[in-house]
Structures are given as structure tokens and as C-alpha cells.
PDB file of C-alpha atoms in Angstrom:
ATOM      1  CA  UNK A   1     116.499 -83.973 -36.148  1.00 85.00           C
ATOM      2  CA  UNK A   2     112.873 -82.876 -36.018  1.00 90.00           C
ATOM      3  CA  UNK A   3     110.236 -84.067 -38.894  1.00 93.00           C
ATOM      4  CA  UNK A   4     108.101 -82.134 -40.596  1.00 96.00           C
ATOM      5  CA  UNK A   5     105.351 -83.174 -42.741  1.00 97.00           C
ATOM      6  CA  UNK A   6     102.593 -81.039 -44.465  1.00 98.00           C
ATOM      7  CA  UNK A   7      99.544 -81.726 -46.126  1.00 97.00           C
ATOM      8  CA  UNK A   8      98.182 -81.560 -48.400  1.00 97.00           C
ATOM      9  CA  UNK A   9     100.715 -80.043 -50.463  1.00 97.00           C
ATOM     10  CA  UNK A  10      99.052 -78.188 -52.819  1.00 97.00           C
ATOM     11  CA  UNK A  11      95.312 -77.313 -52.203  1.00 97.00           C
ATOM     12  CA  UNK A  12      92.874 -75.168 -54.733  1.00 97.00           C
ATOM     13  CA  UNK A  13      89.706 -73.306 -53.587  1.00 96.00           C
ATOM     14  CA  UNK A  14      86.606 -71.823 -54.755  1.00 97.00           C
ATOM     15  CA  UNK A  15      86.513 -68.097 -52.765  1.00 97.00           C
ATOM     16  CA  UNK A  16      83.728 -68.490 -50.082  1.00 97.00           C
ATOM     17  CA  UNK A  17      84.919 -71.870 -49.157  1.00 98.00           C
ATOM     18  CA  UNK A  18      86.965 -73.066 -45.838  1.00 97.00           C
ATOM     19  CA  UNK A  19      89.977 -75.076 -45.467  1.00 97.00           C
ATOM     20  CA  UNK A  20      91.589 -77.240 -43.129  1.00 98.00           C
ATOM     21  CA  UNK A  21      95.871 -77.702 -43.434  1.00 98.00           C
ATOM     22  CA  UNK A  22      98.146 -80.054 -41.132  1.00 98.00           C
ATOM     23  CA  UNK A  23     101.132 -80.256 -39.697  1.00 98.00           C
ATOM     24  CA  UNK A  24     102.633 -83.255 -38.140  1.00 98.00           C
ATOM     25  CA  UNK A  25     106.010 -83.154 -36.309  1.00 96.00           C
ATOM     26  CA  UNK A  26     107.835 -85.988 -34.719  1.00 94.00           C
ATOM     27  CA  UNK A  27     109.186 -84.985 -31.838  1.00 90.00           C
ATOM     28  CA  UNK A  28     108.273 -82.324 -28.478  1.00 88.00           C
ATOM     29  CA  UNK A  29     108.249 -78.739 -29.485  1.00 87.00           C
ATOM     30  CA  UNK A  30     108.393 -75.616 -27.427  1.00 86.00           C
ATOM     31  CA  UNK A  31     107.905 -73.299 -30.287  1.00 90.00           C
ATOM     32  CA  UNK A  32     105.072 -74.244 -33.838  1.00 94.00           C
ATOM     33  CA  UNK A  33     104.448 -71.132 -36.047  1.00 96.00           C
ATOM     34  CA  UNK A  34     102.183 -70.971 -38.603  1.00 98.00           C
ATOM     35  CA  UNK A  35     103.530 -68.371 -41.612  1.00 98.00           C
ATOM     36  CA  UNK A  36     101.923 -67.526 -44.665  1.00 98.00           C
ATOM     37  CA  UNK A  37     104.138 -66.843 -47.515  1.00 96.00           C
ATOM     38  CA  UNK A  38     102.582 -64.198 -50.140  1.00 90.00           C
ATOM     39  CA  UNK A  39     103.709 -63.587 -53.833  1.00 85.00           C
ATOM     40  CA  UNK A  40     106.096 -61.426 -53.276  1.00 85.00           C
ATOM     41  CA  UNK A  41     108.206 -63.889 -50.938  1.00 89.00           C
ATOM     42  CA  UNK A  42     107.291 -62.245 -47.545  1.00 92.00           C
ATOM     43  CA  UNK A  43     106.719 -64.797 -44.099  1.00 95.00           C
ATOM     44  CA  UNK A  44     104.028 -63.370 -42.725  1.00 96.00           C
ATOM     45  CA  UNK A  45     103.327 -64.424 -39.220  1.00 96.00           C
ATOM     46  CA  UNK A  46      99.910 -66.470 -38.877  1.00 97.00           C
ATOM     47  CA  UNK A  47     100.032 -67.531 -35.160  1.00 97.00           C
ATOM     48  CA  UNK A  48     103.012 -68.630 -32.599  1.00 95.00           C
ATOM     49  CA  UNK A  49     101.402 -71.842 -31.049  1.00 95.00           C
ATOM     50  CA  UNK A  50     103.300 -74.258 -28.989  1.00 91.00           C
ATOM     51  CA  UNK A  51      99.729 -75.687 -27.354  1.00 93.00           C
ATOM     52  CA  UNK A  52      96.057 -74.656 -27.353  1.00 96.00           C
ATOM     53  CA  UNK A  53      93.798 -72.869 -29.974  1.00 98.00           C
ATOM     54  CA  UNK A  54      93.828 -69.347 -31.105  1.00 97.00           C
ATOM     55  CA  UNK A  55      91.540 -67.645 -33.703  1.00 97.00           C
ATOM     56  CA  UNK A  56      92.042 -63.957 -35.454  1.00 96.00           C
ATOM     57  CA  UNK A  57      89.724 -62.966 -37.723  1.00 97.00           C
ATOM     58  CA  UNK A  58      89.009 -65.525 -40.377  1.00 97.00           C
ATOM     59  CA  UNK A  59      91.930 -67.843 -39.113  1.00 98.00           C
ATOM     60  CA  UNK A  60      92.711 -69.916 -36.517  1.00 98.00           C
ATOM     61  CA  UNK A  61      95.105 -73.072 -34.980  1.00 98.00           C
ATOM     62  CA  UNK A  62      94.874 -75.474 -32.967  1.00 98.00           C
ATOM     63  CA  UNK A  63      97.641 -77.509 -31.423  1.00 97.00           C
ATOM     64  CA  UNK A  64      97.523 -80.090 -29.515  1.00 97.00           C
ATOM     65  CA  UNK A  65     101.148 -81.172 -28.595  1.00 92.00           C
ATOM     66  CA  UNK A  66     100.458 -84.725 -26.951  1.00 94.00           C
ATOM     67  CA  UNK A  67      99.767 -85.980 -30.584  1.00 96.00           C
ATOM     68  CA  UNK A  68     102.055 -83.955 -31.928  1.00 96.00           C
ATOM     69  CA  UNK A  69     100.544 -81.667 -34.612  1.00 98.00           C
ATOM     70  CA  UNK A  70      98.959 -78.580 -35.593  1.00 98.00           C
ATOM     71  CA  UNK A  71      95.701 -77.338 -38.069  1.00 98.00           C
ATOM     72  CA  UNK A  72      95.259 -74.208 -39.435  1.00 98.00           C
ATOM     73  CA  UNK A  73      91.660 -73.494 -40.302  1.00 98.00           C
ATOM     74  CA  UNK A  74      90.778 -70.820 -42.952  1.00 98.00           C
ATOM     75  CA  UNK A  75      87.117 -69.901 -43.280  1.00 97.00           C
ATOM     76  CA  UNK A  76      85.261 -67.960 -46.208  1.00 97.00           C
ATOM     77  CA  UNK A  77      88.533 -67.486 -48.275  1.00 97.00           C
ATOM     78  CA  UNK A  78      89.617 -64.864 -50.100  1.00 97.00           C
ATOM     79  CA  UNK A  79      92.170 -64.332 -53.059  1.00 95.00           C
ATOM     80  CA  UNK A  80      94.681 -62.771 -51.054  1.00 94.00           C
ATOM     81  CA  UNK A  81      94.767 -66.046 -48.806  1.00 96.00           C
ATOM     82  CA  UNK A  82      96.837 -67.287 -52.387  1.00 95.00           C
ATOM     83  CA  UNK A  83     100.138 -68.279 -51.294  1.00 95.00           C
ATOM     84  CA  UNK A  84     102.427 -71.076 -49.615  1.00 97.00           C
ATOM     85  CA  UNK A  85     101.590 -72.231 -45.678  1.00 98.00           C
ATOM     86  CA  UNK A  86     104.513 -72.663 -43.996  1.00 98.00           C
ATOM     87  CA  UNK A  87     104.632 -74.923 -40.217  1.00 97.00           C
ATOM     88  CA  UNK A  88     107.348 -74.198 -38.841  1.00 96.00           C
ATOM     89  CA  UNK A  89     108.985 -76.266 -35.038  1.00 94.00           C
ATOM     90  CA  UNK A  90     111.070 -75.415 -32.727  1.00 88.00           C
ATOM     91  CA  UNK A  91     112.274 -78.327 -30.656  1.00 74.00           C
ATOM     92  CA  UNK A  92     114.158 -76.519 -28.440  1.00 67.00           C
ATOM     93  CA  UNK A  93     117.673 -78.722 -26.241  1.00 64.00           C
ATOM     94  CA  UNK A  94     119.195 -75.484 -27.050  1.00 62.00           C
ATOM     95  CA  UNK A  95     118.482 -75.327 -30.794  1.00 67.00           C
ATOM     96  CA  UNK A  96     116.245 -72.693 -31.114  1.00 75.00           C
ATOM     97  CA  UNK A  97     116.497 -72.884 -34.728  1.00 82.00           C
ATOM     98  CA  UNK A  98     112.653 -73.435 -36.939  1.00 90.00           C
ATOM     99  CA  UNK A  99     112.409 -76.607 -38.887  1.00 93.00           C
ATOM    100  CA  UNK A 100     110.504 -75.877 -41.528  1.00 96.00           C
ATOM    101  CA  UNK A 101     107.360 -78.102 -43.417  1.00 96.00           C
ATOM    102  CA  UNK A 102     107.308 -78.297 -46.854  1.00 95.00           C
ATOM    103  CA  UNK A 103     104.374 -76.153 -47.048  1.00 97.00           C
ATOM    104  CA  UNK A 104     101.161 -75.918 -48.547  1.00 97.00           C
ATOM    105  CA  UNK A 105     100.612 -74.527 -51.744  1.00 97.00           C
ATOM    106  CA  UNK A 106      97.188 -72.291 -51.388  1.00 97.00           C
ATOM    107  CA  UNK A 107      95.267 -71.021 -54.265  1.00 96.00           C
ATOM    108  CA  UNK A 108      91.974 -69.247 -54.294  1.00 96.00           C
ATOM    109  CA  UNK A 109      90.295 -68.561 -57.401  1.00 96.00           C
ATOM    110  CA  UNK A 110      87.344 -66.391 -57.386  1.00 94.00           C
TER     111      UNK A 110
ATOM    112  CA  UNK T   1     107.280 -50.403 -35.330  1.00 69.00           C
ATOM    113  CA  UNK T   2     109.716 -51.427 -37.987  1.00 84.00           C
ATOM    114  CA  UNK T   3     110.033 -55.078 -39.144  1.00 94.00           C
ATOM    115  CA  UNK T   4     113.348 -57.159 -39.824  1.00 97.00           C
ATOM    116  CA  UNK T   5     115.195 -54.564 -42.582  1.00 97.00           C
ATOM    117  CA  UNK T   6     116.914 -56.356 -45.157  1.00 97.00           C
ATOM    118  CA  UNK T   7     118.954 -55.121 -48.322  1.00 97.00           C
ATOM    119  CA  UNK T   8     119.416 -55.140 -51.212  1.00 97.00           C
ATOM    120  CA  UNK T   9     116.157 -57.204 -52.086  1.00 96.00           C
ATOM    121  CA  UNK T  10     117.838 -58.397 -55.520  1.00 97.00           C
ATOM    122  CA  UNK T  11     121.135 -59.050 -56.140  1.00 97.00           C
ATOM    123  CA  UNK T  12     122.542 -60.517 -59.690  1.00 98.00           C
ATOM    124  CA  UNK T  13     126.241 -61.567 -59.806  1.00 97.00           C
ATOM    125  CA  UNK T  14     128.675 -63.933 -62.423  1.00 97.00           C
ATOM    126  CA  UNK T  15     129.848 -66.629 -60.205  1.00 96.00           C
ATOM    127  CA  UNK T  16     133.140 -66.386 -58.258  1.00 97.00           C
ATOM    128  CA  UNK T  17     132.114 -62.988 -57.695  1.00 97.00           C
ATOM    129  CA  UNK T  18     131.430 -61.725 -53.940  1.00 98.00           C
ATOM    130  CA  UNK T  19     128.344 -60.707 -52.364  1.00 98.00           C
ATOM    131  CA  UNK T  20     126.944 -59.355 -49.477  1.00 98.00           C
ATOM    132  CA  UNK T  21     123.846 -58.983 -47.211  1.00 98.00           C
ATOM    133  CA  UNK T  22     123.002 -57.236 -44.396  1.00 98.00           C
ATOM    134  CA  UNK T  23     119.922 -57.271 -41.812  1.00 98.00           C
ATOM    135  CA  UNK T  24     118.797 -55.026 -39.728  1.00 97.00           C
ATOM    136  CA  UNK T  25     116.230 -56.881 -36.629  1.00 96.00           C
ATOM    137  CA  UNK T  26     113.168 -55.989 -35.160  1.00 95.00           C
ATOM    138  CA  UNK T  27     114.738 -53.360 -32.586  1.00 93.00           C
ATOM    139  CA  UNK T  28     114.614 -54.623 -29.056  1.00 90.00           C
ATOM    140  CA  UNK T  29     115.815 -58.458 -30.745  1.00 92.00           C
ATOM    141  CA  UNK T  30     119.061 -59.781 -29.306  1.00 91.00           C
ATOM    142  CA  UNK T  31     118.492 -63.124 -31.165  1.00 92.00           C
ATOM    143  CA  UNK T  32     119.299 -62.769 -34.997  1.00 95.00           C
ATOM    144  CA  UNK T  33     118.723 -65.735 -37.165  1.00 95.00           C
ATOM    145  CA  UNK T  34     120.024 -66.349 -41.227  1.00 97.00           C
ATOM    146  CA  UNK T  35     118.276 -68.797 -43.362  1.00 97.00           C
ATOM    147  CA  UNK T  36     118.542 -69.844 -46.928  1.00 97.00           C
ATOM    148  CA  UNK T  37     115.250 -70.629 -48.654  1.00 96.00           C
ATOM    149  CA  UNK T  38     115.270 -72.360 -52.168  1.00 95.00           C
ATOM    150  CA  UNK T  39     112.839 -72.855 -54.996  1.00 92.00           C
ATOM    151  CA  UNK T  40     110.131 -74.702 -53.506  1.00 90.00           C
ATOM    152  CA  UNK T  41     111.449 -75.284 -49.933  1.00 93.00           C
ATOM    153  CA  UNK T  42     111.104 -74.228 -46.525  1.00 94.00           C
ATOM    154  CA  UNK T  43     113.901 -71.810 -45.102  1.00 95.00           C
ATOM    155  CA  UNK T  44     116.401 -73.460 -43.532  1.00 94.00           C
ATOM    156  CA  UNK T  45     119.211 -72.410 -40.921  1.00 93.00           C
ATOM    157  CA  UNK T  46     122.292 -71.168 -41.714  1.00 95.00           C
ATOM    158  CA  UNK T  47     123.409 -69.040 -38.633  1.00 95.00           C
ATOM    159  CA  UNK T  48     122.210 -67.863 -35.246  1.00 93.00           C
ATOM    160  CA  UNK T  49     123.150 -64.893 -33.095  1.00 93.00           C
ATOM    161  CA  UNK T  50     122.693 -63.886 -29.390  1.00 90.00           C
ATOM    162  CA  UNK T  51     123.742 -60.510 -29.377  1.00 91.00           C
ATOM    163  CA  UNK T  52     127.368 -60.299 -30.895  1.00 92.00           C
ATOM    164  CA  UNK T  53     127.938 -64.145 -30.595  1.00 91.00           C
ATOM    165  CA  UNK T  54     127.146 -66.897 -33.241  1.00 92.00           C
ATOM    166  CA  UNK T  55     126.082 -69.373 -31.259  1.00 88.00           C
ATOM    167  CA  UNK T  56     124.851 -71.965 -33.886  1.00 87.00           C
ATOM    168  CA  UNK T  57     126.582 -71.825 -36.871  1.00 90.00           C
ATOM    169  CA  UNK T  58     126.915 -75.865 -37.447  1.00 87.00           C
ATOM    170  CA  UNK T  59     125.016 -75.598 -41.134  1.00 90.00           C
ATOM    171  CA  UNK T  60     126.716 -72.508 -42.706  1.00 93.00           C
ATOM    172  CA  UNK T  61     128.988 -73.007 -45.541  1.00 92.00           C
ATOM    173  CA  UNK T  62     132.269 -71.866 -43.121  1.00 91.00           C
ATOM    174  CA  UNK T  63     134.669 -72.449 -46.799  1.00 94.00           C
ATOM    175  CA  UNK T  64     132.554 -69.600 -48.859  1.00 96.00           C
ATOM    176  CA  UNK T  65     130.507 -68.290 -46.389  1.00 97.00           C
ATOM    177  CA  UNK T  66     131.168 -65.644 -43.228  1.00 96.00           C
ATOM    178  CA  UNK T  67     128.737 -63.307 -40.911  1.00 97.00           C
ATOM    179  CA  UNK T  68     129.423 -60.926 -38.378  1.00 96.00           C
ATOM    180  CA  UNK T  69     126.819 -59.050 -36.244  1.00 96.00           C
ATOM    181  CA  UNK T  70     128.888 -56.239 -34.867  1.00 84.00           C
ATOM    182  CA  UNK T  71     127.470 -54.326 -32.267  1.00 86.00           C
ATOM    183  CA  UNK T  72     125.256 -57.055 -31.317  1.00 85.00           C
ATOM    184  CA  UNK T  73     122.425 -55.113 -33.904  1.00 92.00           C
ATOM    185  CA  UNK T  74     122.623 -55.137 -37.434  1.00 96.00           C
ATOM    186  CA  UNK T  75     124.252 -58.129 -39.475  1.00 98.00           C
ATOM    187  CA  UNK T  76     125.978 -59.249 -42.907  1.00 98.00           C
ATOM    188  CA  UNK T  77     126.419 -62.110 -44.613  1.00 98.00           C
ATOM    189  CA  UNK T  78     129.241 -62.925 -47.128  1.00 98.00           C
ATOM    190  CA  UNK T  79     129.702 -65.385 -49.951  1.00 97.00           C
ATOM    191  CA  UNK T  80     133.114 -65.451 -51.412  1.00 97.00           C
ATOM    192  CA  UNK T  81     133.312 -66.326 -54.178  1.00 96.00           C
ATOM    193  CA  UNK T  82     129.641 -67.191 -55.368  1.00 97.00           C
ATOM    194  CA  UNK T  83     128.667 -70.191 -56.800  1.00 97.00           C
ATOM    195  CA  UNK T  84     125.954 -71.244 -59.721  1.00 96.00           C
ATOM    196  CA  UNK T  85     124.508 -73.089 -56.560  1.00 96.00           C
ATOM    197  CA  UNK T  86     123.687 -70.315 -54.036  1.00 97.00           C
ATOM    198  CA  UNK T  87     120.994 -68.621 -55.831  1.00 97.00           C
ATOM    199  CA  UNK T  88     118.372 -68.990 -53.499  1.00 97.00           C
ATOM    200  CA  UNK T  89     116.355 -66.394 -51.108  1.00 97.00           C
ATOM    201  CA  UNK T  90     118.541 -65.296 -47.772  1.00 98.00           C
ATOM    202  CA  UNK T  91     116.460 -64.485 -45.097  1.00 97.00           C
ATOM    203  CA  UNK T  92     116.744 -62.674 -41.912  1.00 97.00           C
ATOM    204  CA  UNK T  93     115.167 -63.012 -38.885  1.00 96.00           C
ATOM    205  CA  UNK T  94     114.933 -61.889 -35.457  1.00 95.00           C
ATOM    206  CA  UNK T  95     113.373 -62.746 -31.847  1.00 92.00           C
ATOM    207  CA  UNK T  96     113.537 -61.532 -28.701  1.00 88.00           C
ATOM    208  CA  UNK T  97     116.206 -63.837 -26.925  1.00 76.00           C
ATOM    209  CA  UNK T  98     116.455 -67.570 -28.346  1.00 64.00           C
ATOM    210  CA  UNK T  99     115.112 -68.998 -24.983  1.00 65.00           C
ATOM    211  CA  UNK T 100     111.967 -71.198 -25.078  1.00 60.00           C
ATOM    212  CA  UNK T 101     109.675 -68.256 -23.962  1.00 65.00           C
ATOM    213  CA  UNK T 102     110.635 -65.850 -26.322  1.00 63.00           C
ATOM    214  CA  UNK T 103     111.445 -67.843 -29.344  1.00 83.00           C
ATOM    215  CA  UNK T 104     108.703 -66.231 -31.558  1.00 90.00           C
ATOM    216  CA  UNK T 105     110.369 -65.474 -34.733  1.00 93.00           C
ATOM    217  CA  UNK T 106     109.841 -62.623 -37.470  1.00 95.00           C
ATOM    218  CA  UNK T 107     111.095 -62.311 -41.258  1.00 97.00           C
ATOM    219  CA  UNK T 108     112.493 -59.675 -43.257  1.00 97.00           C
ATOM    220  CA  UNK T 109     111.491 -59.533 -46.678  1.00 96.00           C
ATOM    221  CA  UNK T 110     114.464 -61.778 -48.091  1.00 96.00           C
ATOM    222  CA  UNK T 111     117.047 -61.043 -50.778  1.00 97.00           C
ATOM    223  CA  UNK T 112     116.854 -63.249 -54.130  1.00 96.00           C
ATOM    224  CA  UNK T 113     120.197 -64.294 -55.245  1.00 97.00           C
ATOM    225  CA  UNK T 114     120.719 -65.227 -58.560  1.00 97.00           C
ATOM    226  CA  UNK T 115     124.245 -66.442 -59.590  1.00 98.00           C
ATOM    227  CA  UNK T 116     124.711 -66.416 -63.307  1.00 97.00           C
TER     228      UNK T 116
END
């Protein structure tokens, strides 16, 4: 099946500064989500992303599916950015099911 | 609008005990998805509904573990009996229709299993 590979696993920030993750996956996708999982164990959804570059607020992703992965950019951090990054693919021939990354372990001290 | 409902968030049991979880999706979802997340891991598939019908159910458990989405809406999952190895997080989820276009998929809150 589908690869997925995070990095870096674990990452630890001063607030105020921005971040880059990555997501590499090893085959054609039709579906890449980007979910950030808080404290409390909630997926929160970050941005659905197959292709292209989108940007909300202090976030944004960029995919570019020829090469086969995906960056999440987080600028001016905050505390409540704490928490693990999920990546998850969808590599569809029917599957529909998300293969999930490892994830990356955010913190953000103040 | 209402997210993915799940209950009950926490659930402690003595293994070879049953247990039970049910879902409720995002309304409008025909696809309903289970995963099982543990410690330090990303979720990983268990079941998948279109409406009433599991159409993927190649990585559940089929000796301990059962679901049934009656109705084509709201779902449960069973383990009978529980085992020291199934605490981990269930997790629901739910998506429009499991085609390519409308794949996008959104999480309940999860119920934490511990098996003592």
C-alpha cells in the first residue's frame, strides 16, 4: 500500500516563530489532508489538498502531486498550534480509505 | 451544523467483557468510516460504509469485532469479548460519498478504550 513519511517528527518552537512540516507519499493520490490533532484527541481539519496551494489565516499547504508531497507552513505561532500534525492520503483504485503519516509532534512554548 | 457525534467518549472495561460504540455522521454523509488510533500512531482503517453497506471491511478484527450502520445513518461498533490489546482511541468519521470528488473526510471526537 501507500507510504507515508513525516518530518520532522517532533518539532519545538519559540511563539512568534514559523514552521515548515512535510509529507512525502509514494504513490498518486486523489485525496492529502492535513489534520491537526489538539490535546484533547480531536482531528481537526487543516486543509483537503490533492494539488495546488491554499492559505487560511496563519496556515497554509502546498502540494504539488508530480513529486509527490505536501508542506504545511505555520507562520507567527501560537500556543494553541501545540499538538500532533497529521498527513493523511488517499490513493484512491476504490480504496477511499486515509493512510495516515506518523505525524508531527508540535510544541510551542511561549 | 453538527460534527461526527460519537459516544460514550470514555469507556473502562475488565477484559472479555463487551463493548460498544456508536457514531452518529455529519448529516447529509452517506460514507461512514471506523478507525482505530493507538498511542502514538496515526488512525488507521477498520471499516467503511456507503450508506447501509460495508464496503471495505478487509482490516477489521471479523473474530471479536462486528458493525452495523442500520438505516444507512448512525453506526456501532462491537468488541466481544475485549481484549488487554484493544485499548486504543475508535474514531468515527464521515464524508460525503467515498468517490474521488467527495472524499474529504471529518472526525468525531473519538472514544478512549481502556481494557483493564
Amino acid at each position: 500500500g501507500i507510504q507515508v513519511e513525516q518530518s520532522p517528527p517532533d518539532l519545538i518552537l519559540q511563539e512568534g516563530a514559523n514552521s515548515t512540516l512535510r509529507c512525502n507519499f509514494s504513490d498518486s493520490v486523489n485525496n492529502l489532508q492535513w489534520f491537526h490533532q489538539n490535546p484533547w484527541g480531536q482531528l481537526i481539519n487543516l486543509f483537503y489538498i490533492p494539488s495546488g496551494t491554499k492559505q487560511n489565516g496563519r496556515l497554509s499547504a502546498t502540494t504539488v502531486a508530480t513529486e509527490r508531497y505536501s508542506l504545511l507552513y505555520i507562520s507567527s505561532s501560537q500556543t494553541t498550534d501545540s499538538g500532533v500534525y497529521f498527513c493523511a492520503v488517499d490513493s484512491g483504485a476504490g480504496s477511499y480509505q486515509l493512510t495516515f503519516g506518523k505525524g508531527t509532534k508540535l510544541s510551542v512554548i511561549p | 451544523e453538527a460534527g461526527v457525534v460519537q459516544s460514550p467518549r470514555y469507556k473502562i472495561i475488565e477484559k472479555k467483557q463487551p463493548v460498544a460504540f456508536w457514531c452518529n455522521p455529519i448529516s447529509g454523509h452517506n460514507t461512514l468510516y471506523w478507525y482505530l488510533q493507538n498511542l502514538g500512531q496515526g488512525p488507521e482503517l477498520l471499516i467503511r460504509y456507503e450508506n447501509e453497506e460495508a464496503v471495505d471491511d478487509s482490516q477489521l478484527p471479523k473474530d471479536r469485532f462486528s458493525a452495523e450502520r442500520l438505516k444507512g445513518v448512525d453506526s456501532t461498533l462491537k468488541i466481544q469479548p475485549a481484549e488487554l490489546g484493544d485499548s486504543a482511541v475508535y474514531l468515527c468519521a464521515s464524508s460525503l460519498a467515498g468517490t474521488t470528488l467527495d472524499n474529504e473526510q471529518f472526525f468525531g471526537p473519538g472514544t478512549r478504550l481502556t481494557v483493564l
